[in-house]
Coordinates of N, CA, C and O and ligand atoms in Angstrom, one line a residue:
M31 N -24.1 21.2 3.5 CA -22.6 21.3 4.2 C -22.2 19.6 5.0 O -22.2 18.7 5.3
G32 N -20.8 18.9 4.0 CA -20.2 18.1 4.2 C -19.9 18.0 5.9 O -19.3 19.1 5.9
A33 N -19.4 16.8 5.8 CA -18.4 17.0 7.5 C -16.9 17.3 7.1 O -16.6 16.8 5.8
V34 N -16.4 17.7 8.3 CA -15.1 18.0 7.8 C -14.2 16.6 8.0 O -14.3 16.1 9.1
A35 N -13.5 16.5 7.6 CA -12.6 15.7 7.1 C -11.2 15.7 7.7 O -10.6 16.8 7.2
D36 N -10.4 15.3 8.8 CA -8.7 15.3 9.1 C -8.6 14.6 9.4 O -8.4 12.8 9.2
L37 N -7.2 14.6 8.3 CA -6.0 13.7 7.9 C -5.0 13.7 9.1 O -4.4 14.6 9.4
H38 N -4.3 12.4 9.0 CA -3.6 12.1 10.7 C -2.8 11.1 10.2 O -2.8 10.1 9.6
I39 N -1.3 11.4 10.2 CA -0.6 10.2 10.0 C 0.8 10.1 11.5 O 0.6 11.4 12.2
A40 N 0.6 9.3 11.8 CA 1.5 8.2 12.9 C 1.7 7.1 12.6 O 1.0 6.5 11.4
H41 N 2.7 6.5 13.2 CA 3.4 5.3 13.4 C 2.5 4.5 13.9 O 1.4 5.0 15.0
T42 N 3.0 2.8 13.8 CA 2.0 2.3 14.6 C 2.2 2.7 16.2 O 1.3 2.2 16.3
A43 N 3.3 2.7 16.2 CA 3.9 2.4 17.7 C 2.7 3.7 18.6 O 2.5 3.5 19.7
D44 N 2.2 4.7 18.0 CA 1.4 5.7 17.8 C 0.0 5.9 18.1 O -0.9 6.6 18.2
L45 N -0.6 4.3 17.2 CA -1.7 4.4 17.6 C -2.6 3.9 18.5 O -1.9 3.0 19.1
D46 N -4.0 4.7 18.9 CA -3.9 3.9 20.0 C -5.3 3.1 20.0 O -5.3 2.6 18.9
S47 N -5.8 2.1 20.8 CA -6.4 1.0 21.0 C -7.8 1.2 19.8 O -8.3 0.6 18.7
A48 N -8.7 2.8 20.3 CA -9.6 3.0 18.9 C -9.4 3.0 17.8 O -9.9 3.1 17.2
A49 N -8.0 3.5 17.5 CA -7.7 3.8 15.6 C -7.4 2.4 15.5 O -7.9 1.9 14.9
I50 N -6.7 1.5 16.3 CA -6.4 0.0 15.7 C -7.4 -0.3 15.0 O -8.0 -1.3 14.1
T51 N -8.7 -0.3 16.6 CA -10.0 -1.0 16.1 C -10.5 -0.9 15.3 O -11.2 -1.2 14.0
A52 N -10.9 0.7 14.7 CA -11.4 1.7 13.9 C -11.1 1.2 12.3 O -11.6 0.8 11.4
A53 N -9.7 0.8 12.5 CA -8.7 0.6 10.7 C -9.3 -0.7 10.7 O -9.7 -1.1 9.5
R54 N -8.9 -1.6 11.8 CA -9.1 -3.3 11.5 C -10.8 -3.0 10.9 O -11.1 -3.9 9.9
A55 N -11.5 -2.4 11.2 CA -13.1 -2.7 10.8 C -13.3 -1.8 9.9 O -14.0 -2.7 8.9
L56 N -12.7 -0.8 9.6 CA -13.0 0.0 8.0 C -12.5 -1.0 6.9 O -13.1 -1.3 6.0
L57 N -11.4 -1.4 7.0 CA -10.6 -2.9 6.5 C -11.1 -3.7 5.9 O -11.8 -4.2 4.7
G58 N -12.2 -4.5 6.8 CA -13.2 -5.4 7.4 C -14.3 -5.0 6.1 O -14.8 -6.1 5.3
D59 N -14.7 -3.7 6.1 CA -16.2 -3.7 5.3 C -15.6 -2.9 4.2 O -16.7 -3.5 3.1
V60 N -14.1 -2.7 4.0 CA -14.3 -2.1 2.4 C -14.2 -3.5 1.4 O -14.3 -3.2 0.5
F61 N -13.4 -4.3 2.5 CA -12.9 -5.7 1.2 C -13.5 -6.7 1.4 O -13.5 -7.6 1.3
A62 N -14.8 -6.3 1.9 CA -16.3 -7.2 2.2 C -15.4 -8.7 2.7 O -15.8 -9.7 2.3
G63 N -14.7 -8.5 4.0 CA -14.4 -9.3 5.0 C -13.3 -10.5 3.7 O -12.9 -11.3 4.3
E64 N -13.0 -9.7 2.9 CA -11.5 -10.9 2.2 C -10.3 -10.4 2.9 O -9.1 -10.3 2.4
M65 N -10.2 -9.3 4.1 CA -9.0 -9.2 5.0 C -8.4 -10.2 5.7 O -9.4 -10.1 6.8
T66 N -7.6 -10.8 5.5 CA -7.0 -11.6 6.5 C -6.2 -11.2 7.5 O -5.7 -10.1 7.1
E67 N -6.0 -11.7 8.1 CA -5.2 -11.5 9.5 C -3.6 -11.7 8.9 O -3.0 -10.9 9.4
D68 N -3.4 -12.2 8.6 CA -2.0 -11.6 7.2 C -2.1 -10.5 6.9 O -1.0 -9.6 6.9
D69 N -3.0 -10.3 6.2 CA -2.6 -8.9 5.6 C -3.4 -7.8 6.6 O -2.6 -6.9 5.9
W70 N -3.7 -7.4 7.4 CA -3.5 -6.2 8.0 C -2.4 -6.6 9.0 O -1.8 -5.4 9.6
E71 N -2.0 -7.5 9.7 CA -0.7 -7.8 10.1 C 0.7 -6.9 9.1 O 1.4 -6.2 9.3
H72 N 0.3 -7.0 7.7 CA 1.4 -6.6 6.8 C 1.0 -5.2 6.7 O 2.0 -4.3 5.8
A73 N 0.0 -4.5 7.1 CA -0.2 -2.9 7.5 C 0.3 -2.3 8.8 O -0.1 -1.3 8.6
L74 N 0.9 -3.1 9.5 CA 1.7 -2.9 10.6 C 3.0 -2.3 10.6 O 3.7 -3.0 9.7
G75 N 3.5 -1.6 11.5 CA 5.3 -1.3 11.6 C 5.7 -0.2 10.4 O 7.0 -0.5 10.8
G76 N 4.7 0.8 9.9 CA 5.0 2.0 9.3 C 4.2 2.6 9.9 O 3.7 3.0 10.9
M77 N 4.2 4.0 8.8 CA 3.5 5.3 9.3 C 1.8 4.7 8.2 O 1.9 4.7 7.1
H78 N 1.4 5.1 9.3 CA -0.3 5.0 8.6 C -0.6 6.4 8.8 O -0.6 7.3 8.5
A79 N -2.0 6.9 7.5 CA -2.5 7.7 6.9 C -3.8 7.3 7.7 O -5.1 6.1 7.1
L80 N -4.5 8.4 8.2 CA -5.9 7.4 8.7 C -6.6 9.0 8.4 O -6.4 10.4 9.1
V81 N -8.2 9.2 7.7 CA -8.6 10.5 7.8 C -10.0 10.4 8.6 O -11.0 9.3 8.2
W82 N -10.3 11.1 9.6 CA -10.9 10.7 10.7 C -12.4 12.2 9.7 O -12.2 13.4 9.6
E83 N -14.0 11.7 10.1 CA -14.6 12.4 10.0 C -15.3 12.4 11.5 O -16.3 11.7 12.4
G84 N -14.7 13.6 12.9 CA -15.5 13.4 14.0 C -15.0 11.9 14.7 O -13.6 11.6 14.3
P85 N -15.5 11.5 15.4 CA -15.1 10.1 16.1 C -14.7 8.9 14.4 O -14.5 7.8 14.8
A86 N -15.6 9.3 13.6 CA -15.5 8.1 12.3 C -14.3 7.6 11.4 O -14.0 8.7 10.7
L87 N -13.7 6.9 11.4 CA -12.7 6.5 10.5 C -13.1 6.7 9.3 O -13.6 5.2 9.2
I88 N -12.8 7.4 8.3 CA -13.7 6.7 6.9 C -12.4 6.2 5.9 O -12.8 6.0 5.2
G89 N -11.1 6.5 6.4 CA -10.1 6.2 5.4 C -8.8 6.0 6.3 O -8.6 6.0 7.3
H90 N -8.0 4.6 5.4 CA -7.2 4.4 6.0 C -5.8 3.9 4.8 O -6.5 3.0 4.1
A91 N -4.4 3.9 5.3 CA -3.2 3.3 3.9 C -2.3 3.7 5.1 O -2.1 4.3 6.2
S92 N -1.3 2.7 4.8 CA -0.1 2.4 5.6 C 0.7 2.4 4.6 O 0.3 1.6 3.0
V93 N 2.2 2.5 4.7 CA 3.6 2.2 4.8 C 4.4 1.5 5.3 O 4.6 1.8 6.5
I94 N 5.1 0.7 5.1 CA 5.8 -0.4 5.6 C 7.4 -0.4 4.8 O 7.4 -0.2 3.8
Q95 N 8.1 -0.7 5.5 CA 9.3 -1.2 5.0 C 9.5 -2.8 4.4 O 9.5 -3.6 5.1
R96 N 10.1 -3.1 3.0 CA 10.5 -4.1 2.7 C 11.4 -3.9 1.8 O 12.0 -2.9 1.5
R97 N 12.4 -5.2 1.2 CA 13.2 -5.3 0.2 C 13.3 -5.6 -0.5 O 12.2 -6.6 -0.6
L98 N 13.0 -5.4 -1.9 CA 12.9 -5.5 -3.3 C 14.4 -5.3 -3.5 O 15.1 -4.5 -3.6
L99 N 14.7 -6.7 -5.0 CA 15.6 -7.0 -5.2 C 15.4 -6.8 -6.8 O 14.5 -7.2 -6.9
H100 N 16.2 -5.7 -7.2 CA 16.2 -5.4 -8.4 C 17.1 -5.1 -9.0 O 18.0 -4.4 -8.5
G101 N 17.8 -5.1 -9.9 CA 19.0 -4.7 -10.8 C 20.3 -5.1 -10.1 O 21.0 -4.0 -9.8
G102 N 20.1 -6.4 -9.4 CA 21.1 -6.6 -8.9 C 21.9 -5.6 -7.4 O 22.5 -5.8 -6.5
R103 N 20.5 -5.1 -7.0 CA 20.6 -4.3 -5.2 C 19.5 -4.7 -4.3 O 18.4 -5.5 -5.3
A104 N 19.5 -4.6 -3.5 CA 18.6 -4.8 -2.1 C 18.0 -3.6 -2.1 O 18.5 -2.7 -1.2
L105 N 16.8 -3.3 -2.4 CA 16.4 -1.7 -2.3 C 15.2 -1.5 -1.1 O 15.0 -2.7 -1.1
R106 N 15.5 -0.2 -0.3 CA 15.0 0.0 0.9 C 13.4 0.4 -0.2 O 13.4 1.0 -0.3
A107 N 12.4 -0.8 0.1 CA 11.1 -0.2 -0.5 C 10.4 0.1 0.7 O 10.0 -0.5 1.8
G108 N 9.2 1.2 0.1 CA 8.1 1.5 1.3 C 6.9 0.8 0.3 O 6.8 1.2 -0.4
Y109 N 6.4 0.1 1.3 CA 5.6 -1.0 0.7 C 4.1 -0.8 0.9 O 3.5 -0.5 2.5
V110 N 3.2 0.0 -0.1 CA 1.3 0.6 0.8 C 0.7 -0.5 1.0 O 0.9 -1.2 -0.2
E111 N -0.2 -0.8 1.9 CA -1.0 -1.9 2.2 C -2.0 -0.9 2.6 O -1.9 0.3 3.2
A112 N -3.1 -1.9 2.5 CA -4.2 -1.7 3.1 C -4.8 -0.2 3.0 O -5.1 0.6 3.4
V113 N -5.0 0.0 1.7 CA -5.5 1.6 1.2 C -6.9 1.1 0.9 O -7.6 0.6 0.2
A114 N -7.5 2.1 1.7 CA -9.3 1.9 1.8 C -10.2 3.0 2.0 O -9.7 3.4 3.4
V115 N -11.4 3.6 1.3 CA -11.8 4.8 2.0 C -13.2 3.9 2.2 O -13.6 3.2 1.0
R116 N -13.8 4.5 3.0 CA -15.5 4.3 2.9 C -16.1 4.0 2.2 O -15.8 5.1 1.2
A117 N -17.1 3.6 2.0 CA -17.8 3.1 0.3 C -18.9 4.5 0.0 O -18.6 4.9 -0.9
D118 N -19.2 5.0 1.2 CA -20.1 5.8 1.1 C -19.3 7.6 1.0 O -19.7 8.4 0.6
R119 N -17.5 7.0 1.2 CA -17.1 8.5 1.2 C -15.7 8.5 -0.2 O -15.6 9.5 -0.3
Q120 N -16.6 7.6 -0.9 CA -15.3 7.1 -2.5 C -15.9 8.3 -2.8 O -16.3 9.2 -3.1
R121 N -14.7 8.7 -4.2 CA -14.1 9.9 -4.9 C -14.8 10.9 -4.3 O -15.2 11.9 -5.2
R122 N -14.1 11.6 -3.4 CA -13.9 12.4 -2.9 C -12.9 13.4 -2.6 O -12.2 14.4 -1.5
G123 N -11.9 12.7 -3.3 CA -10.5 12.7 -3.1 C -9.6 13.0 -1.5 O -8.5 13.0 -1.5
H124 N -10.6 11.7 -0.8 CA -9.9 11.2 0.6 C -8.1 10.4 0.1 O -7.5 10.1 0.8
G125 N -8.6 9.5 -0.7 CA -7.6 8.4 -1.0 C -6.6 8.9 -1.5 O -5.4 8.8 -1.4
A126 N -6.6 10.0 -2.4 CA -5.5 11.2 -3.1 C -4.3 11.7 -2.0 O -3.7 12.0 -1.9
A127 N -5.6 12.1 -0.7 CA -5.0 13.0 0.4 C -4.2 11.9 0.9 O -2.7 12.1 1.5
M128 N -4.2 10.9 0.9 CA -4.0 10.4 2.2 C -2.3 9.0 1.1 O -1.5 8.9 2.0
M129 N -2.6 8.8 -0.1 CA -1.3 8.9 -0.7 C -0.7 10.0 -1.0 O 0.7 9.5 -1.0
A130 N -0.7 10.8 -1.4 CA -0.3 12.3 -0.9 C 0.6 11.9 0.1 O 2.2 13.0 0.1
A131 N 0.0 12.2 1.2 CA 0.8 12.0 2.8 C 1.8 10.5 2.8 O 2.8 11.1 2.6
L132 N 1.3 9.4 2.3 CA 2.4 8.5 2.2 C 3.3 8.8 1.2 O 4.6 8.2 1.5
E133 N 3.3 9.4 0.5 CA 4.3 9.4 -0.9 C 4.8 9.9 -0.8 O 6.2 10.2 -1.0
R134 N 5.0 11.6 0.6 CA 5.8 12.2 1.0 C 6.9 11.8 2.1 O 8.1 11.5 2.0
V135 N 6.1 10.6 2.7 CA 7.4 9.8 3.4 C 8.1 8.7 2.4 O 9.1 8.7 3.0
L136 N 7.4 8.4 1.4 CA 8.3 7.1 0.3 C 9.7 8.6 0.2 O 10.8 8.2 0.2
R137 N 9.0 9.2 -0.4 CA 10.3 10.8 -1.5 C 11.2 10.8 0.5 O 12.4 11.2 -0.3
G138 N 11.3 10.9 1.6 CA 11.8 11.6 2.4 C 12.7 9.8 2.8 O 13.6 10.0 3.7
A139 N 12.1 8.9 2.2 CA 12.8 7.3 3.7 C 12.7 6.4 2.6 O 13.8 5.5 3.2
Y140 N 12.5 6.4 1.4 CA 12.8 5.2 1.0 C 13.5 5.3 -0.8 O 13.5 6.3 -1.4
D141 N 14.4 3.8 -1.2 CA 14.3 4.0 -2.6 C 13.3 3.6 -3.7 O 13.7 4.7 -4.8
L142 N 12.4 3.6 -3.3 CA 11.2 3.2 -4.6 C 10.0 3.2 -3.3 O 10.1 2.5 -1.8
G143 N 9.0 3.9 -4.0 CA 7.4 3.2 -3.6 C 7.2 1.3 -4.3 O 6.9 1.5 -5.2
A144 N 6.2 0.6 -3.4 CA 6.3 -0.4 -4.5 C 4.7 -0.8 -3.7 O 4.4 -0.8 -2.5
L145 N 3.9 -1.4 -4.7 CA 2.2 -2.2 -4.1 C 2.1 -2.9 -4.5 O 2.0 -3.2 -6.0
G146 N 1.1 -3.9 -4.1 CA -0.1 -4.9 -5.2 C -1.4 -4.3 -5.4 O -2.1 -3.9 -4.4
A147 N -1.8 -4.2 -6.4 CA -2.9 -3.6 -6.6 C -4.5 -4.7 -6.6 O -4.4 -5.6 -7.4
T148 N -5.5 -4.2 -6.2 CA -7.0 -4.5 -6.9 C -6.8 -4.3 -8.3 O -6.3 -2.6 -8.4
D149 N -8.3 -4.5 -8.6 CA -8.4 -3.9 -9.9 C -8.5 -2.6 -10.2 O -8.3 -1.8 -10.9
E150 N -9.7 -1.9 -8.4 CA -9.8 -0.7 -8.5 C -9.0 0.4 -8.3 O -8.9 1.1 -8.8
G151 N -7.8 -0.2 -7.6 CA -6.6 0.4 -7.0 C -6.0 1.2 -7.9 O -5.0 1.5 -8.1
A152 N -5.8 -0.5 -9.0 CA -5.0 0.2 -10.3 C -5.7 1.7 -10.6 O -4.3 1.5 -11.3
R153 N -6.4 1.6 -11.1 CA -6.8 3.1 -11.6 C -6.1 4.2 -11.1 O -6.1 5.2 -11.3
F154 N -6.7 4.1 -9.7 CA -6.2 5.4 -9.1 C -5.4 5.2 -9.0 O -4.6 6.3 -9.1
Y155 N -4.2 4.5 -8.6 CA -2.6 4.2 -8.8 C -1.9 5.2 -9.9 O -1.3 6.4 -9.9
A156 N -2.4 4.0 -10.9 CA -2.2 5.0 -12.5 C -2.5 6.7 -12.6 O -1.5 7.4 -13.4
A157 N -3.6 6.8 -12.0 CA -3.4 8.4 -11.8 C -3.4 9.2 -11.7 O -2.7 10.1 -11.5
R158 N -2.0 8.8 -10.2 CA -1.5 9.3 -9.5 C -0.1 9.1 -9.9 O 1.1 9.6 -9.4
G159 N 0.2 8.6 -11.3 CA 1.9 8.2 -11.5 C 2.3 7.3 -11.6 O 3.9 6.7 -11.3
W160 N 1.6 6.8 -10.5 CA 2.5 4.9 -10.2 C 2.4 4.4 -11.2 O 1.9 4.3 -12.5
Q161 N 3.5 3.7 -11.5 CA 3.7 2.6 -13.0 C 3.8 1.6 -12.4 O 3.8 0.6 -11.7
L162 N 3.1 0.8 -13.6 CA 3.0 -0.8 -13.4 C 4.4 -1.5 -13.6 O 5.0 -1.3 -14.6
W163 N 4.5 -2.4 -12.9 CA 5.6 -3.1 -13.3 C 5.3 -4.0 -14.4 O 4.2 -5.0 -14.0
R164 N 5.9 -4.4 -15.5 CA 5.9 -5.1 -16.5 C 6.7 -6.2 -16.3 O 5.9 -6.9 -17.4
G165 N 7.9 -6.6 -16.0 CA 8.3 -7.3 -15.7 C 7.6 -8.5 -14.7 O 6.7 -8.4 -14.6
P166 N 8.8 -9.9 -15.4 CA 8.2 -10.9 -13.4 C 9.0 -10.5 -12.5 O 9.2 -9.7 -12.3
S167 N 7.9 -10.8 -11.5 CA 7.9 -10.8 -10.3 C 8.5 -12.0 -9.5 O 7.8 -13.3 -10.1
S168 N 8.9 -12.3 -8.4 CA 8.9 -13.1 -7.7 C 9.3 -12.9 -6.5 O 9.4 -11.4 -6.0
A169 N 9.8 -13.5 -5.6 CA 10.1 -14.4 -4.0 C 10.7 -14.8 -3.9 O 11.5 -15.6 -4.0
L170 N 11.3 -14.2 -2.7 CA 12.5 -14.5 -1.8 C 12.1 -15.8 -1.0 O 12.0 -15.3 0.6
T171 N 11.7 -17.0 -1.1 CA 11.3 -17.9 0.2 C 11.8 -18.4 0.8 O 13.2 -19.1 -0.1
P172 N 11.7 -19.1 1.5 CA 12.9 -19.9 2.4 C 13.1 -21.1 1.5 O 14.0 -21.7 1.5
A173 N 12.6 -21.5 0.4 CA 12.7 -22.4 -0.4 C 13.5 -21.9 -1.6 O 13.5 -22.5 -2.6
G174 N 14.0 -20.6 -1.7 CA 14.9 -20.2 -2.5 C 14.1 -19.2 -3.3 O 12.8 -19.0 -3.3
L175 N 14.4 -18.3 -4.7 CA 14.1 -17.9 -5.5 C 12.5 -18.3 -6.0 O 12.7 -19.4 -6.9
R176 N 11.5 -18.1 -6.2 CA 10.1 -18.3 -6.1 C 9.6 -17.2 -7.5 O 9.3 -16.4 -7.1
R177 N 9.1 -17.6 -8.8 CA 8.6 -16.9 -9.5 C 6.9 -16.7 -8.7 O 6.4 -17.4 -8.4
T178 N 6.7 -15.3 -9.1 CA 4.9 -15.5 -8.0 C 4.2 -14.8 -9.5 O 3.5 -13.5 -9.8
P179 N 3.7 -15.5 -10.5 CA 2.8 -15.1 -12.1 C 1.9 -15.0 -11.5 O 1.4 -14.0 -12.4
D180 N 1.5 -15.4 -10.3 CA -0.6 -14.4 -10.0 C -0.3 -12.9 -9.9 O -1.4 -12.2 -10.1
D181 N 0.7 -12.8 -9.6 CA 1.1 -11.2 -8.9 C 1.8 -10.2 -10.1 O 1.5 -9.0 -9.8
D182 N 2.2 -10.9 -11.2 CA 2.3 -10.2 -12.4 C 1.0 -9.2 -13.2 O 0.0 -10.2 -13.2
G183 N 1.6 -8.1 -13.2 CA 0.8 -7.3 -14.1 C -0.2 -6.5 -12.8 O -1.1 -5.7 -12.9
A184 N -0.5 -7.2 -11.6 CA -0.9 -6.2 -10.6 C 0.3 -5.4 -9.5 O -0.1 -4.5 -8.0
I185 N 1.6 -5.2 -9.8 CA 2.5 -4.5 -8.6 C 2.8 -3.1 -9.6 O 2.8 -3.1 -10.7
Y186 N 2.3 -2.2 -8.7 CA 2.7 -0.8 -9.1 C 4.0 -0.6 -8.3 O 4.3 -0.4 -7.3
V187 N 4.8 0.6 -8.8 CA 6.0 1.3 -8.6 C 5.9 3.2 -8.4 O 5.1 3.2 -9.1
F188 N 6.5 3.2 -7.6 CA 6.8 5.2 -7.3 C 8.1 4.9 -7.7 O 8.8 5.0 -6.4
E189 N 9.0 5.7 -8.7 CA 10.0 5.7 -8.6 C 10.5 6.8 -8.4 O 10.3 8.0 -8.2
L190 N 11.4 6.8 -7.1 CA 12.3 7.2 -6.6 C 14.0 8.2 -7.4 O 13.9 8.0 -9.1
A191 N 14.4 8.1 -6.4 CA 16.7 8.4 -6.5 C 16.9 7.7 -7.5 O 17.9 7.4 -8.6
V192 N 16.2 6.2 -7.2 CA 16.9 4.9 -7.5 C 16.5 4.5 -9.1 O 15.0 4.1 -9.3
P193 N 16.8 4.6 -10.3 CA 16.1 4.1 -11.7 C 15.6 3.0 -11.8 O 16.5 2.3 -11.5
L194 N 14.6 2.5 -12.1 CA 13.9 1.4 -12.4 C 13.6 0.6 -13.7 O 13.0 2.1 -14.8
D195 N 14.2 -0.5 -14.0 CA 13.6 -0.9 -15.7 C 12.1 -1.7 -15.2 O 12.5 -2.8 -14.8
T196 N 11.4 -1.3 -15.6 CA 9.8 -1.9 -14.9 C 9.8 -3.2 -16.3 O 8.6 -4.1 -15.8
A197 N 11.2 -3.1 -16.9 CA 10.7 -4.6 -17.1 C 11.5 -5.9 -16.8 O 11.5 -6.7 -17.7
G198 N 12.2 -5.2 -16.2 CA 13.4 -6.1 -15.4 C 12.7 -7.3 -14.5 O 11.0 -6.8 -14.2
E199 N 13.2 -7.9 -13.7 CA 12.6 -8.7 -12.4 C 12.3 -7.7 -11.6 O 13.4 -7.3 -10.3
L200 N 11.7 -8.4 -10.8 CA 11.2 -7.6 -9.4 C 10.8 -8.6 -8.5 O 10.4 -9.3 -8.6
T201 N 11.6 -8.5 -7.4 CA 11.7 -9.5 -6.2 C 11.1 -9.2 -4.8 O 12.4 -8.2 -4.5
C202 N 10.6 -10.1 -4.2 CA 10.1 -9.4 -2.6 C 10.9 -10.3 -1.9 O 11.4 -11.6 -2.0
D203 N 10.6 -10.0 -0.9 CA 11.0 -10.3 1.2 C 10.2 -11.4 1.2 O 8.9 -11.2 0.3
W204 N 10.5 -12.3 1.9 CA 9.4 -13.3 2.7 C 8.7 -12.8 3.0 O 8.9 -12.2 4.1
R205 N 7.5 -13.6 3.5 CA 5.9 -13.0 4.8 C 5.1 -14.0 4.6 O 4.8 -14.8 3.5
D206 N 4.2 -14.4 5.6 CA 3.5 -14.8 5.9 C 2.5 -14.4 5.0 O 1.8 -13.0 5.1
G207 N 1.5 -15.6 4.0 CA 0.2 -14.7 3.6 C 0.5 -13.9 2.2 O 1.6 -14.8 1.6
D208 N -0.1 -13.2 1.7 CA 0.0 -12.6 0.2 C 1.7 -12.1 -0.2 O 1.8 -11.3 1.1
L209 N 2.6 -12.6 -0.8 CA 3.5 -12.4 -0.5 C 4.0 -10.7 -1.4 O 5.0 -10.0 -0.7
W210 N 2.9 -10.2 -2.3 CA 3.3 -9.1 -3.2 C 1.7 -8.3 -2.1 O 0.4 -8.7 -2.1
Ligands
LIG589 C1 -9.0 2.9 -4.5 C2 -9.7 3.9 -3.2 C3 -8.7 4.0 -2.2 C4 -9.5 5.0 -3.9 O1 -10.4 6.4 -3.0 P1 -11.1 7.8 -3.1 O2 -11.0 8.3 -2.3 O3 -12.3 7.2 -3.4 O4 -10.2 8.0 -4.6 P2 -9.8 9.5 -4.9 O5 -11.3 10.4 -4.7 O6 -9.6 10.3 -4.1 O7 -9.8 9.5 -6.4 C5 -8.4 10.3 -6.9 C6 -8.7 10.0 -8.1 O8 -8.1 8.4 -8.5 C7 -9.2 7.7 -9.4 N1 -9.9 6.7 -8.7 C8 -10.3 6.5 -7.7 N2 -11.2 5.8 -7.7 C9 -11.5 5.6 -9.6 C10 -11.8 4.2 -9.9 N3 -13.1 3.3 -9.1 N4 -11.9 3.8 -11.0 C11 -11.1 4.7 -11.4 N5 -10.7 6.3 -11.3 C12 -10.7 6.0 -9.9 C13 -9.8 9.1 -10.3 O9 -8.7 9.5 -11.2 C14 -10.2 10.1 -8.9 O10 -9.9 11.6 -9.9 P3 -11.5 11.6 -9.7 O11 -12.4 11.3 -9.0 O12 -11.2 13.6 -10.3 O13 -11.7 11.4 -11.4 C15 -11.1 3.2 -2.7 O14 -11.6 3.7 -4.0 C16 -11.6 2.5 -2.1 O15 -11.2 2.4 -0.9 N6 -11.7 1.2 -3.0 C17 -12.2 -0.3 -3.0 C18 -10.7 -0.4 -1.9 C19 -9.3 -0.4 -3.1 O16 -9.8 -1.4 -3.8 N7 -8.1 -0.3 -2.7 C20 -7.1 -0.5 -2.8 C21 -6.2 -1.7 -2.7 S1 -5.0 -2.0 -3.5

């Protein structure tokens, strides 16, 4: 018998310090030390999906709000961050369960969903129907609009009511650390 996994959805404001500590530790382990302070900060201020096995956190993902410019509009985007399942619990459907919960949030609150994917994540999101952004990406920086060519080919979107031209330009708002 496998351990029972519980999926919890909560805003950052409602996470206790044990959940915050467990999430940071999980992300540090899964991303093998490549999770920066900025990456962690990017995951805060929205809704988290957490998978617990008893007291052990085995999955984390969150969706936060950003503005994405596309087709002459500043769209309200639900931006998915910090998606990770503990290595020994992967390929058991936990990632899919977290994404299904966050996609419900996207449908209810945002013009589109978006994220910047790892190579492994890309296959996972594509399998869920997320679309690869094929057009040029850019960011609104303090110095003006700048192309972000290193992120081209790694941005995925979840189309909702607003029609998207994935061959067009997509521009994100400014933040410290990785822009996408
Ligand atoms: C990506 C990740 C979150 C997926 O979580 P998971 O719990 O393993 O995924 P699931 O079991 O829910 O997989 C659902 C489906 O997604 C696809 N999928 C998941 N991981 C995949 C992979 N590594 N390669 C190809 N397809 C994959 C499959 O279609 C899978 O269904 P299947 O197992 O029936 O074939 C997890 O592998 C992970 O934490 N990876 C390391 C961190 C990372 O790269 N995060 C993404 C950041 S953008």
